[in-house]
Short mmCIF file of C-alpha atoms in Angstrom, two decimals:
data_model
loop_
_atom_site.label_atom_id
_atom_site.label_comp_id
_atom_site.label_asym_id
_atom_site.label_seq_id
_atom_site.Cartn_x
_atom_site.Cartn_y
_atom_site.Cartn_z
CA MET A 586 9.38 -5.88 -0.93
CA SER A 587 10.94 -9.40 -1.51
CA THR A 588 10.72 -13.16 -1.44
CA ASP A 589 11.23 -16.32 -3.64
CA VAL A 590 9.94 -16.33 -7.24
CA ARG A 591 8.42 -19.16 -9.11
CA ARG A 592 9.14 -19.12 -12.89
CA PRO A 593 6.67 -20.23 -15.47
CA VAL A 594 8.51 -23.59 -16.15
CA ALA A 595 10.31 -25.32 -13.22
CA SER A 596 12.12 -28.59 -13.11
CA PRO A 597 10.67 -31.51 -11.19
CA THR A 598 13.28 -31.02 -8.47
CA ARG A 599 12.28 -27.47 -7.99
CA ARG A 600 8.61 -28.33 -7.80
CA ARG A 601 9.38 -30.88 -5.09
CA VAL A 602 11.36 -28.24 -3.12
CA ARG A 603 8.60 -25.77 -3.44
CA THR A 604 6.00 -28.30 -2.41
CA VAL A 605 8.03 -29.10 0.82
CA ALA A 606 8.46 -25.40 1.52
CA ALA A 607 4.85 -24.76 1.05
CA VAL A 608 3.81 -27.50 3.50
CA LEU A 609 6.46 -26.31 6.02
CA ALA A 610 5.03 -22.82 5.75
CA LEU A 611 1.46 -24.12 6.25
CA LEU A 612 2.49 -25.98 9.26
CA VAL A 613 4.23 -22.98 10.90
CA VAL A 614 1.06 -20.82 10.26
CA ALA A 615 -1.22 -23.60 11.68
CA SER A 616 0.91 -24.11 14.72
CA CYS A 617 0.82 -20.34 15.35
CA SER A 618 -2.96 -20.33 15.39
CA SER A 619 -3.55 -23.80 17.08
CA ALA A 620 -4.80 -22.09 20.33
CA GLN A 621 -7.62 -20.40 18.50
CA ASP A 622 -10.16 -21.24 15.87
CA ALA A 623 -8.78 -19.37 12.80
CA GLY A 624 -12.31 -19.21 11.41
CA SER A 625 -13.57 -17.59 14.52
CA ASP A 626 -14.58 -13.81 14.47
CA THR A 627 -12.55 -13.21 17.52
CA ALA A 628 -9.37 -14.83 16.16
CA PRO A 629 -6.85 -12.48 14.82
CA ILE A 630 -7.18 -11.58 11.21
CA THR A 631 -4.20 -13.07 9.32
CA VAL A 632 -2.91 -11.87 6.02
CA GLY A 633 -0.50 -13.78 3.90
CA GLN A 634 2.11 -11.94 1.80
CA THR A 635 5.38 -12.90 -0.03
CA SER A 636 7.40 -10.58 2.32
CA VAL A 637 7.36 -8.91 5.74
CA LEU A 638 9.50 -5.98 6.74
CA ASP A 639 12.80 -6.59 8.58
CA VAL A 640 12.91 -3.36 10.71
CA VAL A 641 10.55 -0.80 12.07
CA ASP A 642 12.23 2.38 10.73
CA PRO A 643 10.46 5.36 9.07
CA MET A 644 13.54 6.10 7.01
CA SER A 645 13.79 2.59 5.45
CA THR A 646 10.55 0.97 5.79
CA ALA A 647 8.02 3.79 5.68
CA TRP A 648 6.14 2.05 2.76
CA ASP A 649 5.92 -1.22 4.40
CA LEU A 650 4.56 0.43 7.65
CA THR A 651 2.01 2.34 5.81
CA ALA A 652 0.83 -0.70 3.78
CA ALA A 653 0.55 -2.58 7.26
CA GLY A 654 -1.72 0.22 8.65
CA VAL A 655 1.00 1.25 11.20
CA ALA A 656 2.03 4.55 9.69
CA GLU A 657 0.29 7.28 7.91
CA SER A 658 1.59 9.88 5.30
CA VAL A 659 0.61 13.39 5.92
CA TYR A 660 -1.98 13.19 3.31
CA THR A 661 -3.53 9.95 2.26
CA SER A 662 -5.59 8.79 -0.77
CA ASP A 663 -8.97 7.32 -0.60
CA ARG A 664 -10.30 4.76 -3.02
CA ASP A 665 -11.12 7.44 -5.61
CA GLY A 666 -7.81 9.04 -5.49
CA THR A 667 -8.93 12.09 -3.37
CA LEU A 668 -6.37 13.24 -0.88
CA SER A 669 -7.18 14.17 2.78
CA SER A 670 -5.19 14.61 5.87
CA ARG A 671 -5.81 13.85 9.54
CA PHE A 672 -3.03 16.22 10.47
CA VAL A 673 -3.34 19.31 8.18
CA GLU A 674 -6.38 21.50 8.23
CA SER A 675 -5.22 23.60 5.31
CA ALA A 676 -2.05 24.13 3.14
CA THR A 677 -1.58 27.66 1.86
CA ARG A 678 1.05 28.80 -0.66
CA ASP A 679 2.54 32.05 0.45
CA ASP A 680 4.86 32.60 -2.35
CA ALA A 681 7.03 30.58 -4.88
CA LEU A 682 8.92 28.61 -2.31
CA ASP A 683 6.94 28.95 0.94
CA TRP A 684 3.79 27.31 2.36
CA THR A 685 1.95 27.40 5.67
CA LEU A 686 0.29 24.24 7.18
CA GLU A 687 -2.39 24.77 9.73
CA LEU A 688 -2.54 21.70 11.85
CA ARG A 689 -5.63 20.00 13.25
CA ASP A 690 -6.09 19.71 17.03
CA GLY A 691 -6.50 16.24 18.82
CA VAL A 692 -4.57 13.91 16.54
CA LEU A 693 -2.52 11.61 18.74
CA PHE A 694 0.40 9.11 18.31
CA SER A 695 -0.34 5.59 19.41
CA ASP A 696 1.33 6.19 22.81
CA GLY A 697 -1.35 9.03 23.40
CA SER A 698 1.03 11.99 23.01
CA PRO A 699 -0.10 14.92 20.78
CA VAL A 700 1.02 15.36 17.03
CA ASP A 701 1.65 19.05 17.66
CA ALA A 702 3.57 21.51 15.34
CA ALA A 703 6.95 20.68 16.99
CA ALA A 704 6.53 16.92 16.68
CA PHE A 705 5.28 17.25 13.04
CA ALA A 706 8.18 19.43 11.99
CA ASP A 707 10.83 17.26 13.68
CA ALA A 708 9.44 14.23 11.90
CA MET A 709 9.37 15.91 8.52
CA ASN A 710 12.87 17.44 8.87
CA ARG A 711 14.34 14.14 9.78
CA ILE A 712 12.86 12.48 6.75
CA GLN A 713 14.23 15.23 4.51
CA THR A 714 17.54 14.91 5.99
CA GLU A 715 17.90 11.08 6.27
CA ASN A 716 15.95 9.77 3.23
CA SER A 717 17.13 11.11 -0.13
CA LEU A 718 13.98 9.72 -1.78
CA ALA A 719 11.86 12.31 -0.03
CA THR A 720 13.62 15.19 -1.89
CA ALA A 721 12.60 14.19 -5.49
CA SER A 722 9.65 16.42 -6.12
CA THR A 723 10.79 19.71 -4.50
CA GLY A 724 14.63 19.22 -4.17
CA GLY A 725 14.17 19.26 -0.37
CA MET A 726 12.08 21.05 2.33
CA THR A 727 12.51 22.53 5.68
CA PHE A 728 9.68 22.66 8.42
CA THR A 729 9.52 25.23 11.16
CA PRO A 730 6.84 25.15 13.94
CA GLU A 731 5.05 28.43 14.40
CA GLY A 732 2.55 28.12 17.17
CA ASP A 733 -0.12 25.61 15.90
CA ALA A 734 1.11 25.99 12.30
CA VAL A 735 4.20 24.79 10.48
CA ALA A 736 6.07 26.85 7.84
CA VAL A 737 7.42 24.87 4.88
CA ARG A 738 10.06 26.27 2.58
CA THR A 739 10.98 24.15 -0.61
CA THR A 740 14.18 24.10 -2.79
CA ARG A 741 12.18 23.96 -6.03
CA PRO A 742 8.69 25.40 -6.54
CA THR A 743 5.61 23.10 -6.22
CA MET A 744 2.04 23.92 -6.72
CA VAL A 745 0.78 20.68 -5.24
CA MET A 746 1.98 20.49 -1.61
CA GLU A 747 -0.86 18.18 -0.68
CA SER A 748 0.36 15.70 -3.11
CA VAL A 749 4.05 16.13 -2.00
CA LEU A 750 3.05 15.43 1.60
CA ALA A 751 1.17 12.34 0.42
CA GLU A 752 4.28 10.81 -0.93
CA TRP A 753 5.13 7.53 0.91
CA THR A 754 8.31 8.63 2.49
CA ASN A 755 6.37 11.46 4.47
CA VAL A 756 5.02 9.57 7.36
CA VAL A 757 4.30 11.08 10.74
CA PHE A 758 6.32 9.50 13.58
CA LYS A 759 8.44 10.20 16.69
CA GLY A 760 11.13 8.45 18.60
CA ASP A 761 10.29 6.70 21.97
CA ALA A 762 12.21 6.19 25.05
CA ALA A 763 13.35 2.71 24.08
CA GLY A 764 14.99 3.92 20.86
CA GLY A 765 12.10 2.65 18.73
CA PHE A 766 9.45 4.70 16.84
CA VAL A 767 5.81 5.65 17.48
CA PHE A 768 3.25 6.11 14.67
CA THR A 769 -0.29 7.13 14.11
CA GLY A 770 -2.11 4.56 11.97
CA PRO A 771 -5.17 2.40 12.88
CA TYR A 772 -2.71 -0.34 14.14
CA ALA A 773 0.52 -0.37 16.17
CA VAL A 774 3.28 -2.85 16.14
CA GLY A 775 2.73 -5.57 18.69
CA SER A 776 5.80 -7.75 17.81
CA LEU A 777 8.05 -8.35 14.84
CA ARG A 778 9.96 -11.44 13.68
CA PRO A 779 12.07 -9.79 10.97
CA LYS A 780 11.06 -11.06 7.45
CA GLU A 781 8.70 -13.61 8.82
CA GLN A 782 5.82 -12.20 10.81
CA LEU A 783 4.44 -8.90 11.96
CA ASP A 784 1.77 -8.84 14.70
CA LEU A 785 -0.45 -5.72 14.96
CA VAL A 786 -2.65 -4.51 17.76
CA PRO A 787 -5.29 -1.74 17.52
CA ASN A 788 -4.01 1.77 18.10
CA THR A 789 -6.31 2.75 20.94
CA HIS A 790 -5.94 6.38 20.11
CA TYR A 791 -7.42 6.00 16.62
CA ALA A 792 -11.15 6.26 15.80
CA GLU A 793 -13.23 3.11 16.23
CA ALA A 794 -10.31 1.36 17.88
CA ALA A 795 -12.71 -0.75 20.03
CA SER A 796 -14.17 -2.36 16.89
CA ARG A 797 -10.84 -3.59 15.67
CA GLY A 798 -8.92 -6.67 16.82
CA PRO A 799 -5.37 -8.09 16.41
CA VAL A 800 -3.98 -8.61 12.93
CA GLY A 801 -1.01 -10.87 11.84
CA ILE A 802 0.93 -10.48 8.64
CA ARG A 803 2.83 -13.58 7.80
CA SER A 804 5.49 -14.18 5.06
CA PHE A 805 5.19 -17.13 2.65
CA ALA A 806 7.70 -18.63 0.39
CA ASP A 807 5.48 -18.21 -2.62
CA ALA A 808 1.89 -18.03 -3.96
CA ASP A 809 1.65 -21.73 -3.77
CA ALA A 810 2.28 -21.74 0.02
CA MET A 811 -0.38 -18.98 0.46
CA ARG A 812 -2.86 -21.09 -1.53
CA LEU A 813 -2.40 -24.05 0.83
CA ALA A 814 -2.80 -21.69 3.87
CA ILE A 815 -5.99 -19.99 2.63
CA GLN A 816 -7.54 -23.25 1.65
CA SER A 817 -6.93 -24.66 5.16
CA GLY A 818 -8.36 -21.49 6.68
CA SER A 819 -4.99 -20.61 8.31
CA ILE A 820 -4.94 -17.17 6.69
CA ASP A 821 -7.92 -14.84 5.84
CA MET A 822 -6.31 -13.04 2.77
CA ALA A 823 -3.51 -13.90 0.39
CA PHE A 824 -2.00 -10.64 -1.00
CA THR A 825 -1.21 -11.18 -3.78
CA ILE A 826 -1.46 -14.50 -5.76
CA THR A 827 0.01 -15.50 -9.19
CA PRO A 828 -2.35 -15.97 -12.12
CA GLU A 829 -1.75 -19.63 -11.98
CA VAL A 830 -2.77 -19.79 -8.32
CA ALA A 831 -5.83 -17.53 -9.03
CA ARG A 832 -6.89 -20.13 -11.61
CA GLN A 833 -6.42 -23.09 -9.08
CA LEU A 834 -8.57 -21.24 -6.39
CA GLN A 835 -11.32 -19.94 -8.89
CA ASP A 836 -13.59 -23.01 -8.20
CA ASP A 837 -12.83 -23.42 -4.45
CA PRO A 838 -16.22 -22.37 -2.73
CA SER A 839 -14.44 -21.37 0.50
CA VAL A 840 -12.23 -18.75 -1.25
CA THR A 841 -13.17 -15.63 -3.15
CA VAL A 842 -10.59 -14.61 -5.74
CA SER A 843 -10.71 -10.99 -6.83
CA SER A 844 -8.81 -8.76 -9.33
CA ILE A 845 -7.96 -5.30 -8.35
CA GLU A 846 -6.48 -2.32 -10.25
CA ALA A 847 -2.80 -2.27 -9.22
CA GLY A 848 -2.05 1.35 -9.87
CA TYR A 849 1.43 -0.04 -10.37
CA GLN A 850 3.13 -0.09 -13.75
CA TYR A 851 5.46 -2.78 -15.03
CA PHE A 852 8.38 -1.43 -17.12
CA SER A 853 11.97 -2.16 -17.85
CA MET A 854 14.72 0.11 -17.01
CA LEU A 855 17.27 0.18 -19.87
CA ASN A 856 20.76 0.85 -18.77
CA GLU A 857 22.43 3.63 -20.85
CA LYS A 858 25.77 3.18 -19.06
CA VAL A 859 26.81 -0.34 -20.10
CA GLY A 860 26.69 -2.77 -22.96
CA ALA A 861 24.39 -2.80 -26.02
CA THR A 862 21.60 -0.76 -24.37
CA THR A 863 23.93 2.32 -24.57
CA ASP A 864 22.93 2.13 -28.30
CA LEU A 865 19.67 3.98 -28.98
CA THR A 866 18.87 1.86 -31.89
CA VAL A 867 19.03 -1.29 -29.76
CA ARG A 868 16.54 0.40 -27.40
CA GLN A 869 14.30 1.20 -30.30
CA ALA A 870 14.41 -2.22 -31.67
CA LEU A 871 13.39 -3.54 -28.08
CA ASP A 872 10.53 -1.07 -28.03
CA LEU A 873 9.16 -2.38 -31.34
CA GLY A 874 10.33 -5.99 -31.16
CA LEU A 875 8.76 -7.03 -27.82
CA ASP A 876 5.09 -8.08 -27.73
CA ARG A 877 3.48 -6.45 -24.63
CA GLN A 878 0.10 -8.14 -25.24
CA ALA A 879 1.98 -11.58 -24.58
CA TYR A 880 2.68 -10.39 -20.99
CA VAL A 881 -0.89 -9.29 -20.46
CA ASP A 882 -2.22 -12.55 -21.64
CA ALA A 883 0.12 -14.50 -19.37
CA LEU A 884 -0.79 -12.35 -16.44
CA LEU A 885 -4.53 -12.97 -16.93
CA GLY A 886 -5.40 -9.34 -16.62
CA GLY A 887 -4.35 -5.73 -17.15
CA ARG A 888 -3.61 -4.01 -20.55
CA VAL A 889 -0.72 -2.88 -22.51
CA ALA A 890 0.72 0.30 -21.00
CA THR A 891 0.27 3.79 -22.59
CA GLY A 892 3.00 5.41 -20.74
CA ALA A 893 4.28 5.71 -17.18
CA PHE A 894 0.75 5.92 -15.38
CA ALA A 895 -2.24 3.66 -14.93
CA HIS A 896 -5.11 4.36 -17.37
CA THR A 897 -7.35 5.73 -14.49
CA TYR A 898 -5.37 8.86 -14.11
CA SER A 899 -6.06 12.08 -16.11
CA PHE A 900 -2.41 12.34 -16.82
CA ALA A 901 -1.95 8.82 -18.10
CA GLY A 902 0.08 8.63 -21.32
CA ASP A 903 -1.31 8.68 -24.70
CA LEU A 904 1.16 6.35 -26.38
CA THR A 905 0.26 3.56 -28.76
CA LEU A 906 3.06 0.97 -28.18
CA GLY A 907 3.00 -1.15 -31.26
CA PHE A 908 4.66 -4.55 -32.00
CA ASP A 909 6.57 -4.81 -35.28
CA PRO A 910 9.34 -7.32 -35.08
CA ALA A 911 10.20 -6.95 -38.81
CA GLU A 912 10.87 -3.26 -38.47
CA ALA A 913 12.67 -4.01 -35.24
CA GLY A 914 15.02 -6.30 -37.22
CA ARG A 915 15.51 -3.69 -39.92
CA ILE A 916 16.59 -1.17 -37.22
CA LEU A 917 19.20 -3.60 -35.96
CA ASP A 918 20.30 -4.42 -39.38
CA ARG A 919 20.92 -0.73 -40.37
CA ALA A 920 22.81 -0.18 -37.02
CA GLY A 921 25.22 -3.12 -37.96
CA TRP A 922 23.69 -5.66 -35.57
CA VAL A 923 23.34 -8.49 -38.34
CA ARG A 924 22.44 -12.13 -37.92
CA GLY A 925 24.95 -14.82 -38.18
CA ALA A 926 24.55 -18.43 -39.47
CA ASP A 927 23.11 -19.31 -36.03
CA GLY A 928 20.44 -16.58 -36.35
CA MET A 929 21.89 -14.58 -33.58
CA ARG A 930 23.06 -10.97 -34.00
CA ALA A 931 26.59 -9.52 -33.71
CA LYS A 932 28.32 -6.31 -34.69
CA ASP A 933 32.01 -6.14 -35.51
CA GLY A 934 32.39 -9.61 -33.89
CA GLU A 935 30.57 -8.53 -30.70
CA PRO A 936 27.50 -10.66 -29.97
CA LEU A 937 24.36 -8.78 -29.06
CA SER A 938 23.43 -10.14 -25.72
CA LEU A 939 21.49 -8.47 -22.79
CA SER A 940 21.59 -9.16 -19.00
CA LEU A 941 18.07 -9.11 -17.63
CA VAL A 942 17.32 -8.80 -13.98
CA THR A 943 14.40 -8.68 -11.84
CA TYR A 944 13.42 -9.33 -8.17
CA THR A 945 11.58 -11.93 -6.07
CA SER A 946 8.82 -9.95 -4.35
CA ARG A 947 6.87 -9.37 -7.69
CA PRO A 948 6.38 -12.84 -9.16
CA ASP A 949 4.66 -11.14 -12.27
CA LEU A 950 7.91 -9.75 -13.18
CA SER A 951 9.63 -13.14 -13.57
CA ILE A 952 6.88 -14.24 -15.83
CA ILE A 953 7.42 -11.19 -18.01
CA MET A 954 11.20 -11.70 -18.04
CA GLN A 955 10.98 -15.23 -19.11
CA ILE A 956 8.67 -14.24 -22.02
CA MET A 957 11.12 -11.53 -22.99
CA VAL A 958 13.90 -14.10 -23.16
CA SER A 959 11.88 -15.88 -25.92
CA GLN A 960 11.07 -12.75 -27.75
CA LEU A 961 14.68 -11.51 -27.77
CA LYS A 962 15.89 -14.78 -29.19
CA ASP A 963 13.29 -14.46 -32.03
CA LEU A 964 14.94 -10.97 -32.75
CA GLY A 965 18.41 -12.64 -32.75
CA ILE A 966 19.34 -11.16 -29.39
CA ALA A 967 20.84 -13.50 -26.77
CA SER A 968 20.11 -12.90 -23.10
CA THR A 969 20.90 -14.10 -19.55
CA THR A 970 18.55 -13.72 -16.50
CA SER A 971 18.93 -13.25 -12.88
CA VAL A 972 16.43 -12.80 -9.94
CA THR A 973 17.50 -11.00 -6.76
CA ASP A 974 16.16 -10.26 -3.26
CA ASP A 975 17.64 -6.75 -3.15
CA ILE A 976 16.98 -5.13 -6.44
CA ARG A 977 18.28 -1.66 -5.39
CA GLU A 978 21.72 -3.13 -4.55
CA ARG A 979 21.75 -4.92 -7.97
CA LEU A 980 20.68 -1.79 -9.84
CA ALA A 981 23.51 0.20 -8.15
CA ALA A 982 26.00 -2.41 -9.41
CA SER A 983 25.00 -1.36 -12.95
CA ASP A 984 26.17 -4.76 -14.41
CA TRP A 985 22.74 -5.31 -16.24
CA ASN A 986 21.09 -4.11 -19.33
CA ALA A 987 17.42 -4.40 -18.68
CA ALA A 988 15.77 -4.34 -15.30
CA VAL A 989 12.19 -5.56 -15.17
CA TYR A 990 10.53 -3.38 -12.48
CA ALA A 991 7.32 -2.65 -10.76
CA GLN A 992 6.34 0.84 -9.28
CA HIS A 993 3.35 2.52 -8.19
CA THR A 994 3.85 5.65 -10.31
CA ALA A 995 1.17 7.83 -8.91
CA PRO A 996 0.24 6.81 -5.29
CA THR A 997 -0.63 10.50 -4.60
CA ALA A 998 -2.69 10.77 -7.83
CA GLU A 999 -0.05 13.21 -9.21
CA PRO A 1000 2.64 12.68 -11.76
CA SER A 1001 5.71 14.55 -10.63
CA TYR A 1002 7.04 12.29 -7.91
CA PHE A 1003 7.76 9.28 -10.11
CA LEU A 1004 9.00 11.41 -13.01
CA ASN A 1005 11.45 13.41 -10.89
CA GLN A 1006 12.61 10.17 -8.96
CA PHE A 1007 13.29 8.04 -12.08
CA LEU A 1008 14.08 10.41 -14.85
CA ARG A 1009 15.66 13.62 -13.53
CA THR A 1010 19.32 13.75 -14.05
CA GLY A 1011 21.14 12.31 -11.01
CA ALA A 1012 17.81 11.42 -9.15
CA ALA A 1013 17.74 8.92 -6.50
CA ASN A 1014 16.03 6.19 -8.54
CA ASN A 1015 17.66 7.15 -11.87
CA PHE A 1016 19.64 3.84 -12.11
CA THR A 1017 19.75 3.99 -15.96
CA GLY A 1018 22.18 6.98 -16.31
CA TYR A 1019 19.45 8.86 -18.32
CA SER A 1020 20.28 12.54 -18.54
CA SER A 1021 18.21 14.89 -20.68
CA PRO A 1022 18.24 18.73 -20.46
CA THR A 1023 14.87 18.64 -22.35
CA THR A 1024 13.25 16.35 -19.81
CA ASP A 1025 14.84 18.17 -16.87
CA GLY A 1026 13.43 21.32 -18.31
CA LEU A 1027 10.00 20.01 -18.58
CA LEU A 1028 10.17 18.66 -15.10
CA ASP A 1029 11.17 22.04 -13.83
CA ARG A 1030 8.19 23.46 -15.46
CA LEU A 1031 5.85 20.73 -14.14
CA GLY A 1032 6.68 21.98 -10.65
CA THR A 1033 5.38 25.41 -11.42
CA LEU A 1034 1.93 24.27 -12.58
CA PRO A 1035 -1.23 23.64 -10.39
CA ALA A 1036 -3.18 20.56 -10.89
CA GLY A 1037 -5.28 20.69 -14.02
CA ALA A 1038 -5.42 20.20 -17.70
CA GLU A 1039 -2.18 22.17 -18.53
CA ARG A 1040 -0.21 20.07 -15.89
CA ASP A 1041 -1.78 16.85 -17.25
CA ASP A 1042 -0.77 17.85 -20.84
CA LEU A 1043 2.80 18.54 -19.78
CA ALA A 1044 2.87 15.15 -18.04
CA ARG A 1045 1.94 13.46 -21.23
CA GLN A 1046 4.65 15.55 -23.09
CA ILE A 1047 7.23 14.18 -20.70
CA GLN A 1048 6.08 10.61 -21.28
CA ARG A 1049 6.36 11.11 -25.03
CA GLN A 1050 9.80 12.37 -24.62
CA VAL A 1051 10.77 9.48 -22.47
CA HIS A 1052 9.53 7.14 -25.17
CA THR A 1053 11.65 8.91 -27.61
CA ASP A 1054 14.74 8.62 -25.57
CA LEU A 1055 13.88 5.16 -24.10
CA PRO A 1056 15.51 5.00 -20.68
CA LEU A 1057 12.34 3.04 -19.74
CA LEU A 1058 10.50 0.52 -21.77
CA PHE A 1059 6.76 0.86 -20.81
CA GLN A 1060 5.21 -2.48 -20.70
CA VAL A 1061 2.08 -3.38 -18.63
CA ASP A 1062 -0.63 -1.55 -16.85
CA PRO A 1063 -1.54 -4.55 -14.63
CA GLN A 1064 -4.28 -5.98 -12.42
CA TRP A 1065 -3.58 -8.04 -9.36
CA HIS A 1066 -5.26 -11.03 -7.88
CA ILE A 1067 -6.09 -11.51 -4.27
CA ALA A 1068 -7.90 -14.22 -2.30
CA THR A 1069 -9.97 -14.10 0.67
CA THR A 1070 -12.05 -16.33 3.00
CA GLU A 1071 -15.65 -15.64 3.75
CA ARG A 1072 -14.48 -13.59 6.81
CA LEU A 1073 -12.88 -10.93 4.55
CA ALA A 1074 -14.99 -11.51 1.42
CA SER A 1075 -16.19 -7.81 1.41
CA TYR A 1076 -12.92 -6.27 2.26
CA ARG A 1077 -10.76 -4.74 -0.34
CA PRO A 1078 -7.25 -3.37 -0.16
CA TYR A 1079 -6.80 -0.21 -2.42
CA GLY A 1080 -4.13 1.88 -3.98
CA GLY A 1081 -2.14 -1.29 -5.11
CA ASP A 1082 -0.26 -2.39 -1.93
CA TYR A 1083 -0.18 1.03 -0.35
CA TYR A 1084 -3.32 0.46 1.82
CA VAL A 1085 -3.34 -3.42 2.25
CA ILE A 1086 -4.23 -2.98 5.90
CA ASN A 1087 -6.45 0.16 5.94
CA PRO A 1088 -8.84 1.59 8.57
CA GLU A 1089 -11.69 -0.57 7.21
CA LEU A 1090 -10.12 -3.86 8.18
CA GLY A 1091 -11.95 -5.58 10.99
CA LEU A 1092 -14.89 -3.15 10.98
CA SER A 1093 -18.38 -4.70 10.31
#
């Protein structure tokens, strides 16, 4: 999930550097495909992205492998958000903590070996042991093969096992004799140049394999480089492009520009452990004093967020996030953060200054961050900014106040995974230091409810509590822009970037 970011305003020197980088990237792609006509139906399909994974490992790159069509979660979501499984025939709740999974016959790994109960349980147990993110919803699970079935025991109750097993961490895999890994998706890894290029071949043990051809995923420095590549025909899809590049491509007859619902949410984590954001009144002033509609306008799509989830979900928030800079100023005044002669605020001689951070693989976030800088100045708040390749490392350092972040908050069409990962006390993605007995209690109760109106209402209650406490600043429910050549004009990724390469790719 990373590469270089272009900010809204760049110096001439930076623009020259980017142009050179873009041309070099285009030449590399062109040289890779010189032996074949890139426009031919028999040539490999080539997808451009701003990042490519660096290692094939189900513990650290499960999400990347699923997005590339190599790995599959136990349950997957279709375009309508309906969950289904190639592996599990039925999931039955036996009591508060125990479930039985009846497995389907005939599902194979890409090496032709069966996904039987023993292989399935081994994969799931390794994930639970080695990836802390996999334990967010249930506190941890153990899997025991029992003939053609698998018994599952959870640490905390869940009424939605199908959704838990659809979480991106829970991919089906096994180790191979060479020390690598084998998966089950429609494609298998042919070769990998870390962070540069992933070449895929059809998984011959997946349905309709004979109709698929090879696929290449290539990394580009930025959306400008992808624009040059798709206009030259060197790639068939650019996923995703910035609003500015979408504008530039809109009138090109050889390219189709489309907008898709991202499913992701853009929000800022507010660090409760250091600096001015430890002060709730400062967080309240940010909530009222930052104009979210300005972000939507700059991104050429989407809408102001109403909570933690995209508007398409039944459990989406019902918040109206207003913009009232005058009231934000009064809140800061009452808290002792008053303007000086230079218009900037301070309290007891301490300037009100925030450190903002975001990361390179989501260019939209840098656009938001730069607008925030201007908005903060209008409020009398100074700020510094930084962009990193490794956002988790930076978040763990905890030397920041606001981290502008993107997350698909409901990839399994269910709210508990995100809420538990980011908001439960001590959770793996709780980088803000947020700890609320009220929220923890609501999350415990959420785990005891089946899908339906009562669970949706409780999810909205949790979002309202989060808006009261403000460890997160909900900002944008975005749309994304993609560009395709005629060859892929009818192909659409879905689920944000969870199914960029899905089983439909390459099928007529």
